[in-house]
Short mmCIF file of C-alpha atoms and ligand atoms in Angstrom, two decimals:
data_model
loop_
_atom_site.label_atom_id
_atom_site.label_comp_id
_atom_site.label_asym_id
_atom_site.label_seq_id
_atom_site.Cartn_x
_atom_site.Cartn_y
_atom_site.Cartn_z
CA MET W 1 -22.43 33.56 25.21
CA THR W 2 -22.44 33.46 21.48
CA PHE W 3 -20.50 35.86 19.40
CA GLY W 4 -20.76 36.30 15.68
CA PHE W 5 -19.82 38.90 13.16
CA LYS W 6 -22.37 40.15 10.71
CA ASP W 7 -21.21 39.13 7.31
CA LYS W 8 -20.00 42.37 5.80
CA LYS W 9 -21.22 43.19 2.35
CA PRO W 10 -18.60 45.16 0.47
CA SER W 11 -19.66 48.76 -0.09
CA ARG W 12 -19.44 50.24 -3.58
CA ARG W 13 -16.39 52.11 -2.41
CA GLN W 14 -14.67 48.95 -1.23
CA PHE W 15 -15.48 47.32 -4.53
CA LEU W 16 -13.79 50.17 -6.37
CA SER W 17 -10.68 50.11 -4.21
CA GLY W 18 -10.67 46.33 -4.51
CA ALA W 19 -10.75 46.54 -8.28
CA ALA W 20 -7.99 49.15 -8.24
CA ALA W 21 -5.92 46.87 -6.04
CA VAL W 22 -6.11 44.09 -8.63
CA GLY W 23 -4.81 46.51 -11.27
CA ALA W 24 -2.04 47.69 -8.96
CA GLY W 25 -1.07 44.10 -8.26
CA ALA W 26 -0.11 43.65 -11.87
CA VAL W 27 2.76 46.07 -11.50
CA ALA W 28 3.52 46.06 -7.77
CA ALA W 29 4.27 42.45 -6.89
CA GLY W 30 0.78 41.64 -5.56
CA ALA W 31 0.68 44.43 -2.97
CA ALA W 32 -2.40 46.67 -3.19
CA ARG W 33 -1.61 50.32 -3.77
CA ALA W 34 -4.03 52.63 -1.88
CA ALA W 35 -6.58 54.01 -4.34
CA GLY W 36 -8.76 55.77 -1.76
CA PRO W 37 -9.89 55.20 1.80
CA ASP W 38 -10.60 51.54 2.54
CA PRO W 39 -13.45 51.25 5.11
CA LEU W 40 -11.89 48.02 6.39
CA ILE W 41 -9.09 50.26 7.60
CA THR W 42 -10.78 53.63 8.19
CA GLU W 43 -13.99 52.45 9.91
CA VAL W 44 -14.14 50.71 13.29
CA GLN W 45 -15.18 47.13 12.63
CA ASP W 46 -17.43 44.84 14.71
CA TRP W 47 -14.47 42.76 15.77
CA ALA W 48 -12.91 45.82 17.39
CA SER W 49 -16.16 47.03 19.00
CA ILE W 50 -17.13 44.00 21.10
CA THR W 51 -15.18 41.29 22.85
CA GLY W 52 -14.57 37.84 21.41
CA GLU W 53 -15.18 34.39 22.86
CA GLY W 54 -13.65 33.42 26.18
CA VAL W 55 -11.03 30.69 26.52
CA ASP W 56 -13.45 27.88 27.37
CA ALA W 57 -15.94 28.44 24.55
CA THR W 58 -14.31 25.68 22.47
CA PRO W 59 -12.65 22.98 24.60
CA TYR W 60 -11.55 21.24 21.41
CA GLY W 61 -11.18 23.61 18.48
CA LEU W 62 -12.71 23.27 15.05
CA PRO W 63 -11.80 25.21 11.90
CA ILE W 64 -13.41 28.68 11.69
CA LYS W 65 -16.78 28.65 9.89
CA TYR W 66 -15.35 30.58 6.94
CA GLU W 67 -13.31 27.49 6.06
CA ALA W 68 -16.33 25.20 6.20
CA ASP W 69 -15.84 24.08 2.58
CA VAL W 70 -12.41 22.59 3.34
CA VAL W 71 -13.72 19.12 4.11
CA ARG W 72 -13.44 15.52 2.98
CA ARG W 73 -15.76 14.82 0.09
CA ASN W 74 -17.10 11.61 -1.32
CA VAL W 75 -18.14 10.77 -4.88
CA PRO W 76 -21.45 8.96 -4.30
CA TRP W 77 -21.56 7.12 -7.65
CA LEU W 78 -18.18 5.46 -7.04
CA THR W 79 -19.46 2.96 -4.49
CA ALA W 80 -22.84 1.40 -3.73
CA ASP W 81 -22.82 2.39 -0.06
CA PRO W 82 -20.88 4.79 2.23
CA ILE W 83 -20.08 1.91 4.66
CA SER W 84 -17.68 0.31 2.19
CA SER W 85 -16.43 3.43 0.50
CA ILE W 86 -13.87 6.19 0.29
CA ASN W 87 -13.73 9.95 0.64
CA PHE W 88 -11.03 12.40 -0.38
CA THR W 89 -8.63 14.80 1.37
CA PRO W 90 -9.13 18.46 0.28
CA ILE W 91 -5.51 18.68 -0.91
CA HIS W 92 -6.37 21.64 -3.15
CA ALA W 93 -6.97 23.78 -0.04
CA LEU W 94 -4.14 22.60 2.24
CA ASP W 95 -0.54 23.75 2.37
CA GLY W 96 2.62 22.42 3.95
CA THR W 97 2.74 18.64 4.20
CA ILE W 98 0.90 17.49 7.35
CA THR W 99 -2.72 16.43 6.87
CA PRO W 100 -5.00 17.31 9.80
CA GLN W 101 -6.80 14.14 10.92
CA GLY W 102 -10.16 15.92 10.64
CA CYS W 103 -9.94 16.14 6.84
CA ALA W 104 -7.72 13.13 6.04
CA PHE W 105 -9.36 10.73 3.58
CA GLU W 106 -11.09 7.63 4.94
CA ARG W 107 -11.36 4.20 3.40
CA HIS W 108 -13.46 1.62 5.21
CA HIS W 109 -14.54 -1.83 4.07
CA SER W 110 -17.17 -2.16 6.80
CA GLY W 111 -17.44 1.30 8.34
CA ALA W 112 -15.46 3.10 11.08
CA ILE W 113 -15.90 1.27 14.39
CA GLU W 114 -15.72 2.64 17.96
CA MET W 115 -13.49 0.62 20.29
CA ARG W 116 -12.48 1.57 23.82
CA LYS W 117 -8.78 1.41 24.71
CA ARG W 118 -9.66 -0.95 27.57
CA ASP W 119 -11.26 -3.38 25.10
CA TYR W 120 -8.23 -3.34 22.81
CA ARG W 121 -6.21 -6.57 22.40
CA LEU W 122 -3.37 -7.26 19.98
CA MET W 123 -2.40 -10.91 19.45
CA ILE W 124 0.86 -12.22 17.99
CA ASN W 125 0.68 -15.91 17.03
CA GLY W 126 1.93 -18.41 14.43
CA LEU W 127 5.65 -19.15 14.09
CA VAL W 128 6.77 -17.31 17.24
CA ASP W 129 8.51 -18.60 20.37
CA THR W 130 5.77 -17.33 22.70
CA PRO W 131 2.36 -16.29 21.42
CA LEU W 132 1.47 -13.01 23.14
CA VAL W 133 -1.50 -10.74 23.72
CA PHE W 134 -0.90 -7.02 24.34
CA THR W 135 -3.32 -4.53 25.87
CA TYR W 136 -3.12 -0.85 24.94
CA GLU W 137 -1.20 -0.12 28.16
CA ASP W 138 1.28 -2.90 27.32
CA LEU W 139 2.07 -1.20 24.00
CA GLU W 140 2.73 2.11 25.77
CA ARG W 141 5.58 0.51 27.75
CA PHE W 142 7.77 -0.32 24.73
CA PRO W 143 10.26 2.24 23.36
CA ARG W 144 8.43 4.66 21.12
CA GLU W 145 9.35 6.34 17.81
CA ASN W 146 7.93 9.25 15.79
CA HIS W 147 7.82 9.28 11.98
CA VAL W 148 6.03 11.25 9.28
CA TYR W 149 4.63 8.97 6.58
CA PHE W 150 2.16 9.31 3.71
CA CYS W 151 -0.61 6.74 3.34
CA GLU W 152 -1.96 6.46 -0.21
CA CYS W 153 -4.78 4.16 -1.26
CA ALA W 154 -3.71 2.09 -4.27
CA ALA W 155 -6.93 3.27 -5.95
CA ASN W 156 -5.86 6.94 -5.83
CA THR W 157 -6.18 8.39 -9.38
CA GLY W 158 -7.71 5.05 -10.41
CA MET W 159 -10.65 6.68 -12.18
CA GLU W 160 -8.34 8.52 -14.59
CA TRP W 161 -6.99 5.51 -16.56
CA ALA W 162 -9.32 5.84 -19.53
CA GLY W 163 -9.40 9.64 -19.70
CA ALA W 164 -9.77 12.84 -17.67
CA GLN W 165 -12.65 12.04 -15.34
CA LEU W 166 -12.96 13.94 -12.04
CA ASN W 167 -12.63 17.71 -11.92
CA GLY W 168 -10.44 18.50 -8.93
CA ALA W 169 -7.18 17.50 -7.27
CA GLN W 170 -9.21 16.43 -4.22
CA PHE W 171 -10.98 13.79 -6.32
CA THR W 172 -8.16 12.73 -8.66
CA HIS W 173 -5.39 12.66 -6.01
CA GLY W 174 -7.04 13.02 -2.58
CA MET W 175 -6.82 9.38 -1.41
CA ILE W 176 -3.67 10.35 0.45
CA HIS W 177 -2.76 11.73 3.84
CA ASN W 178 0.50 12.45 5.61
CA MET W 179 0.79 12.42 9.39
CA GLU W 180 3.35 12.22 12.15
CA TYR W 181 2.81 8.87 13.85
CA SER W 182 3.93 7.84 17.33
CA GLY W 183 4.13 4.17 18.17
CA VAL W 184 6.22 1.05 18.64
CA THR W 185 8.05 -0.66 15.79
CA LEU W 186 6.58 -3.95 14.61
CA ARG W 187 10.10 -5.37 14.99
CA THR W 188 10.03 -4.64 18.75
CA LEU W 189 6.79 -6.59 19.19
CA LEU W 190 7.90 -9.50 16.97
CA GLU W 191 11.17 -9.75 18.91
CA GLU W 192 9.24 -9.70 22.18
CA ALA W 193 7.34 -12.79 20.97
CA GLY W 194 10.62 -14.29 19.68
CA LEU W 195 11.36 -15.33 16.09
CA ASP W 196 13.63 -18.36 16.66
CA ALA W 197 10.65 -20.63 16.00
CA ALA W 198 10.34 -19.07 12.54
CA GLY W 199 13.80 -20.34 11.51
CA ASP W 200 15.21 -18.65 8.39
CA LEU W 201 13.39 -15.31 8.23
CA LYS W 202 14.05 -14.77 4.50
CA ASP W 203 10.94 -16.56 3.28
CA LYS W 204 8.67 -15.75 6.21
CA TRP W 205 5.65 -13.46 6.27
CA VAL W 206 3.44 -11.71 8.77
CA TYR W 207 -0.31 -11.65 8.24
CA VAL W 208 -1.91 -8.54 9.77
CA GLU W 209 -5.63 -8.27 10.42
CA GLY W 210 -8.14 -5.67 11.63
CA ALA W 211 -10.81 -6.01 14.33
CA ASP W 212 -13.62 -4.53 12.20
CA ALA W 213 -16.23 -6.74 10.47
CA SER W 214 -14.22 -6.71 7.19
CA SER W 215 -11.16 -7.98 9.14
CA ASN W 216 -9.10 -6.36 6.35
CA GLY W 217 -6.08 -8.68 6.23
CA ARG W 218 -2.78 -8.56 4.37
CA SER W 219 0.45 -10.57 4.11
CA ILE W 220 3.66 -8.58 4.54
CA PRO W 221 7.11 -10.05 3.81
CA MET W 222 9.12 -10.45 7.04
CA GLU W 223 11.87 -8.23 5.64
CA LYS W 224 9.49 -5.24 5.45
CA ALA W 225 7.90 -6.11 8.82
CA LEU W 226 11.32 -5.94 10.49
CA ASP W 227 12.45 -2.90 8.51
CA ASP W 228 10.17 0.10 9.14
CA CYS W 229 6.57 -0.96 9.99
CA LEU W 230 5.14 0.98 12.94
CA VAL W 231 2.34 -0.03 15.32
CA ALA W 232 0.96 3.50 15.82
CA PHE W 233 -1.37 4.91 18.44
CA LYS W 234 -0.96 8.66 17.94
CA ALA W 235 -1.18 10.77 14.79
CA ASN W 236 -0.12 14.43 14.67
CA GLY W 237 0.38 14.30 18.43
CA GLU W 238 -3.08 13.15 19.45
CA ALA W 239 -4.94 9.85 19.63
CA LEU W 240 -5.88 8.36 16.27
CA ARG W 241 -9.39 9.36 15.24
CA LYS W 242 -11.80 6.46 15.01
CA GLU W 243 -11.83 6.88 11.23
CA HIS W 244 -8.12 6.08 11.15
CA GLY W 245 -8.19 3.04 13.42
CA TYR W 246 -8.41 4.16 17.07
CA PRO W 247 -6.80 3.00 19.23
CA VAL W 248 -4.06 1.31 17.14
CA ARG W 249 -3.22 1.03 13.45
CA LEU W 250 -0.31 -0.32 11.45
CA CYS W 251 1.85 1.96 9.27
CA VAL W 252 3.57 0.26 6.34
CA PRO W 253 5.70 3.15 5.01
CA GLY W 254 5.57 3.71 1.26
CA TRP W 255 3.32 0.70 0.63
CA GLU W 256 -0.30 0.74 -0.50
CA GLY W 257 -2.84 2.02 2.02
CA ASN W 258 -4.73 -1.27 2.20
CA MET W 259 -1.81 -2.80 4.14
CA TRP W 260 -2.09 -0.08 6.83
CA VAL W 261 -4.48 -2.17 8.92
CA LYS W 262 -6.70 -0.13 11.23
CA TRP W 263 -7.99 -1.42 14.60
CA LEU W 264 -5.05 -3.86 14.38
CA ARG W 265 -6.00 -7.06 16.24
CA ARG W 266 -3.70 -9.87 15.08
CA ILE W 267 -0.21 -10.44 13.69
CA GLU W 268 0.50 -14.00 12.60
CA VAL W 269 3.97 -15.15 11.54
CA THR W 270 3.57 -17.56 8.62
CA ASP W 271 5.74 -19.44 6.12
CA GLN W 272 3.72 -18.24 3.13
CA ALA W 273 1.48 -15.41 2.02
CA VAL W 274 -2.12 -15.99 3.07
CA GLN W 275 -3.48 -14.93 -0.38
CA SER W 276 -6.36 -13.05 1.25
CA ARG W 277 -9.14 -11.39 -0.71
CA GLU W 278 -7.47 -8.00 -0.36
CA GLU W 279 -4.24 -9.19 -1.97
CA THR W 280 -5.65 -11.33 -4.79
CA SER W 281 -9.00 -10.37 -6.32
CA LYS W 282 -8.63 -6.83 -4.95
CA TYR W 283 -5.62 -4.50 -5.05
CA THR W 284 -4.25 -6.37 -8.06
CA ASP W 285 -3.73 -4.82 -11.51
CA THR W 286 -4.97 -6.56 -14.64
CA LEU W 287 -2.73 -6.02 -17.66
CA ALA W 288 -3.81 -5.64 -21.31
CA ASP W 289 -3.37 -9.41 -21.96
CA GLY W 290 -5.60 -10.32 -19.00
CA THR W 291 -2.79 -11.49 -16.69
CA SER W 292 -2.21 -9.71 -13.39
CA ARG W 293 0.79 -8.11 -11.76
CA LYS W 294 1.64 -9.93 -8.53
CA TRP W 295 2.59 -8.14 -5.28
CA THR W 296 2.50 -4.47 -6.15
CA TRP W 297 3.11 -3.10 -2.69
CA ALA W 298 5.22 0.05 -3.10
CA MET W 299 3.60 3.26 -4.30
CA ASP W 300 5.68 4.64 -7.18
CA ALA W 301 6.80 8.28 -7.31
CA LYS W 302 3.98 10.70 -8.05
CA SER W 303 3.13 14.39 -7.82
CA ILE W 304 0.22 16.76 -8.32
CA VAL W 305 -0.21 20.51 -8.68
CA THR W 306 -2.71 21.33 -5.92
CA SER W 307 -3.03 25.02 -6.87
CA PRO W 308 -3.97 26.34 -9.32
CA SER W 309 -6.35 23.44 -9.97
CA PRO W 310 -10.07 23.08 -10.78
CA GLN W 311 -11.15 23.69 -7.15
CA SER W 312 -8.46 26.34 -6.64
CA PRO W 313 -8.64 28.68 -9.65
CA ILE W 314 -6.51 31.81 -10.02
CA LYS W 315 -8.69 34.58 -8.58
CA HIS W 316 -6.14 37.39 -8.41
CA GLY W 317 -5.04 39.45 -11.38
CA HIS W 318 -2.02 39.15 -13.59
CA GLY W 319 1.51 39.19 -12.20
CA PRO W 320 2.99 37.07 -9.44
CA LEU W 321 1.60 33.53 -9.19
CA VAL W 322 2.52 30.75 -6.78
CA ILE W 323 2.18 27.31 -8.32
CA THR W 324 2.29 24.63 -5.63
CA GLY W 325 1.79 20.95 -5.14
CA LEU W 326 2.80 17.71 -3.47
CA ALA W 327 5.23 14.93 -4.42
CA TRP W 328 5.92 11.57 -2.84
CA SER W 329 7.50 8.18 -3.44
CA GLY W 330 7.04 4.84 -1.72
CA ARG W 331 10.61 3.92 -2.60
CA GLY W 332 12.40 6.71 -0.75
CA ALA W 333 12.79 10.48 -0.71
CA ILE W 334 11.75 12.94 -3.43
CA LYS W 335 14.83 14.53 -5.01
CA ARG W 336 13.35 16.90 -7.58
CA VAL W 337 10.04 18.12 -8.97
CA ASP W 338 9.67 19.81 -12.35
CA VAL W 339 6.69 21.90 -13.45
CA SER W 340 5.54 22.40 -17.04
CA ARG W 341 3.14 25.09 -18.23
CA ASP W 342 2.90 23.82 -21.81
CA GLY W 343 1.76 20.23 -21.38
CA GLY W 344 5.23 18.75 -20.96
CA LYS W 345 7.12 20.46 -23.80
CA THR W 346 9.32 22.52 -21.48
CA TRP W 347 10.04 22.07 -17.78
CA GLU W 348 11.19 24.28 -14.90
CA THR W 349 12.57 22.85 -11.67
CA ALA W 350 10.39 23.73 -8.69
CA ARG W 351 11.62 24.73 -5.23
CA LEU W 352 11.19 22.04 -2.56
CA ALA W 353 9.92 23.66 0.67
CA ALA W 354 12.16 21.24 2.57
CA PRO W 355 14.44 18.43 1.39
CA GLY W 356 12.42 15.28 0.64
CA GLU W 357 12.03 12.76 3.47
CA LYS W 358 11.61 9.03 2.93
CA MET W 359 8.00 7.90 2.44
CA ALA W 360 6.60 11.34 3.31
CA LEU W 361 4.93 14.11 1.32
CA THR W 362 7.17 16.85 -0.07
CA ARG W 363 5.76 20.33 -0.79
CA PHE W 364 6.97 22.13 -3.91
CA TYR W 365 6.55 25.73 -5.10
CA LEU W 366 7.17 27.47 -8.39
CA ASP W 367 7.19 31.23 -7.76
CA THR W 368 6.35 32.67 -11.14
CA GLU W 369 4.44 35.22 -13.24
CA TRP W 370 1.16 34.76 -15.05
CA ASN W 371 -0.35 37.25 -17.46
CA GLY W 372 -3.51 35.48 -18.51
CA GLU W 373 -1.95 33.02 -20.90
CA GLU W 374 -3.43 29.52 -21.14
CA MET W 375 -1.40 26.89 -19.36
CA LEU W 376 -1.32 23.09 -19.53
CA LEU W 377 0.04 22.68 -16.01
CA GLN W 378 1.88 19.51 -15.08
CA SER W 379 4.30 18.33 -12.42
CA ARG W 380 6.82 15.51 -12.60
CA ALA W 381 8.45 13.89 -9.55
CA MET W 382 11.84 12.21 -9.32
CA ASP W 383 12.89 10.11 -6.34
CA GLU W 384 16.24 9.08 -4.90
CA THR W 385 16.24 5.80 -6.85
CA GLY W 386 16.41 7.85 -10.09
CA TYR W 387 12.83 6.93 -11.03
CA VAL W 388 10.93 9.61 -13.00
CA GLN W 389 7.13 9.88 -12.84
CA PRO W 390 5.75 8.67 -16.20
CA THR W 391 3.30 10.31 -18.60
CA LYS W 392 -0.10 8.70 -19.03
CA THR W 393 0.96 7.43 -22.46
CA GLN W 394 4.09 5.79 -21.04
CA LEU W 395 2.08 4.18 -18.25
CA ARG W 396 -0.57 2.85 -20.65
CA GLU W 397 2.11 1.35 -22.91
CA VAL W 398 3.28 -0.83 -20.03
CA ARG W 399 0.07 -1.37 -18.12
CA GLY W 400 -2.77 -1.15 -20.65
CA GLU W 401 -6.15 0.31 -19.65
CA ASN W 402 -7.65 -2.49 -17.54
CA SER W 403 -6.03 -1.28 -14.33
CA ILE W 404 -7.56 0.66 -11.47
CA TYR W 405 -4.74 0.66 -8.94
CA HIS W 406 -1.30 2.25 -9.00
CA ASN W 407 -1.94 5.05 -11.48
CA ASN W 408 0.98 7.45 -10.87
CA CYS W 409 0.95 9.24 -14.21
CA ILE W 410 1.57 12.96 -14.75
CA GLN W 411 -1.64 14.99 -14.35
CA THR W 412 -2.60 17.98 -16.54
CA TRP W 413 -4.70 21.01 -15.56
CA TRP W 414 -5.78 23.32 -18.36
CA VAL W 415 -5.67 26.86 -16.90
CA GLN W 416 -7.74 29.28 -18.94
CA PRO W 417 -7.26 33.05 -19.40
CA ASN W 418 -9.95 33.71 -16.75
CA GLY W 419 -7.95 31.68 -14.21
CA GLU W 420 -10.29 28.70 -14.13
CA ALA W 421 -8.75 25.24 -14.40
CA GLU W 422 -10.01 21.95 -15.80
CA ASN W 423 -8.87 18.32 -15.75
CA VAL W 424 -7.66 17.46 -19.27
CA GLU W 425 -5.47 14.85 -20.87
CA VAL W 426 -2.54 15.54 -23.19
CA SER W 427 -0.97 12.52 -24.81
N1 MTE E 1 -9.26 -2.82 9.56
C1 MTE E 1 -9.24 -2.11 8.42
N2 MTE E 1 -8.08 -1.57 8.01
C2 MTE E 1 -8.01 -0.87 6.86
C3 MTE E 1 -9.16 -0.73 6.02
C4 MTE E 1 -10.38 -1.30 6.49
O1 MTE E 1 -11.44 -1.18 5.86
N3 MTE E 1 -10.38 -1.99 7.68
N4 MTE E 1 -9.03 -0.05 4.82
C5 MTE E 1 -7.69 -0.03 4.24
C6 MTE E 1 -7.53 0.81 3.07
S1 MTE E 1 -8.04 0.15 1.58
C7 MTE E 1 -6.85 2.01 3.11
S2 MTE E 1 -6.54 2.89 1.70
C8 MTE E 1 -6.41 2.59 4.40
C9 MTE E 1 -7.05 3.96 4.58
O2 MTE E 1 -6.72 4.53 5.81
P1 MTE E 1 -7.57 5.77 6.35
O3 MTE E 1 -9.02 5.38 6.43
O4 MTE E 1 -6.95 6.13 7.65
O5 MTE E 1 -7.39 6.85 5.34
O6 MTE E 1 -6.76 1.79 5.52
C10 MTE E 1 -6.64 0.39 5.28
N5 MTE E 1 -6.84 -0.33 6.51
MO1 MO E 2 -7.21 1.44 -0.14
#
């Protein structure tokens, strides 16, 4: 049985009461004051006249059709082909901190592959006492941990170096997601293989590699591998989606997304970095003098106002306004977020929805008033190391304009009197 509501066109009467409600909102804290009978209240609606769908209509639920625009989006001109490409999380439309897998950005170098759990093998080799191969079931028998971590592609905001470019938080800052992962620590698996053969662990590395055609491979210092890396097989409580590396991916908390190898197939203990393509010619920042920064793994503290923003304009009238956004740091927990409405001249400290957690997204709110004045909206994150998110000018002074990766500068949205917002740059 199918069941659908007719899309209701507002009657003239509704329109009038709706308009009156906007006026009332200006004085009465956003609550609509009754200005006449509202047919949505006084008339029996379709949804109260017939029954809804039964329990088995949707064995695995999808978002309601009215939210169909809250989806990942790609910018076709950025890459030559969608197989080796990226799309963006609709951060302008989400709230809280957890990213649903269904709209979490994807970055593939050779497309998202489909692998059965029974075909999954994970090899540990190199400088270990006993080279080992694990099946998926083997991994499930080690002690498990749960952690919420953000994963940010180093290229996030990379198009904005030269000037304001893409009009929406989804496109400027949407190469990020934040999920609760369940899995086994990399340390547990390395210790199972035994590290005596590696000798002094201080100068040792692990090389991690994916099973897809790109074999996306990265060298990770042993210290990080033994600290907090997680071999994950669940995200937000359910199996990883194929886009995110089903059945097993690596989480490298706080470090650039490229190191979070999906479809993880091999971990090799080595006595030097492999200097793979992904850690030399790619994911490296060229400075103004043509030299490159070496090993830029951690994602520096960053924040973004997700609403209001170009894709999330102010549609209500004057009066109460909730300004909200996200902050994160690859070097620890977020301690404070400030919001400016005048392009960085004055700042107000925002309310953190919950105390910042290490290497995870933090939601901030500024509960304020807006009466149609123009705003140059910015946010500025501070993390527990004392680091303060830089302005674009400060970042350019140090890094020049040849970079793509690791752009964590303060973003500006110009909010106009009609509530619409635009990506602009203030120096
Ligand atoms: N095997 C494999 N792992 C990979 C990639 C890939 O193409 N293949 N892309 C990397 C890059 S560049 C990023 S930013 C993250 C993106 O993870 P996501 O697709 O789950 O968002 O995965 C990383 N791991
Ligand atoms: Mo990436």
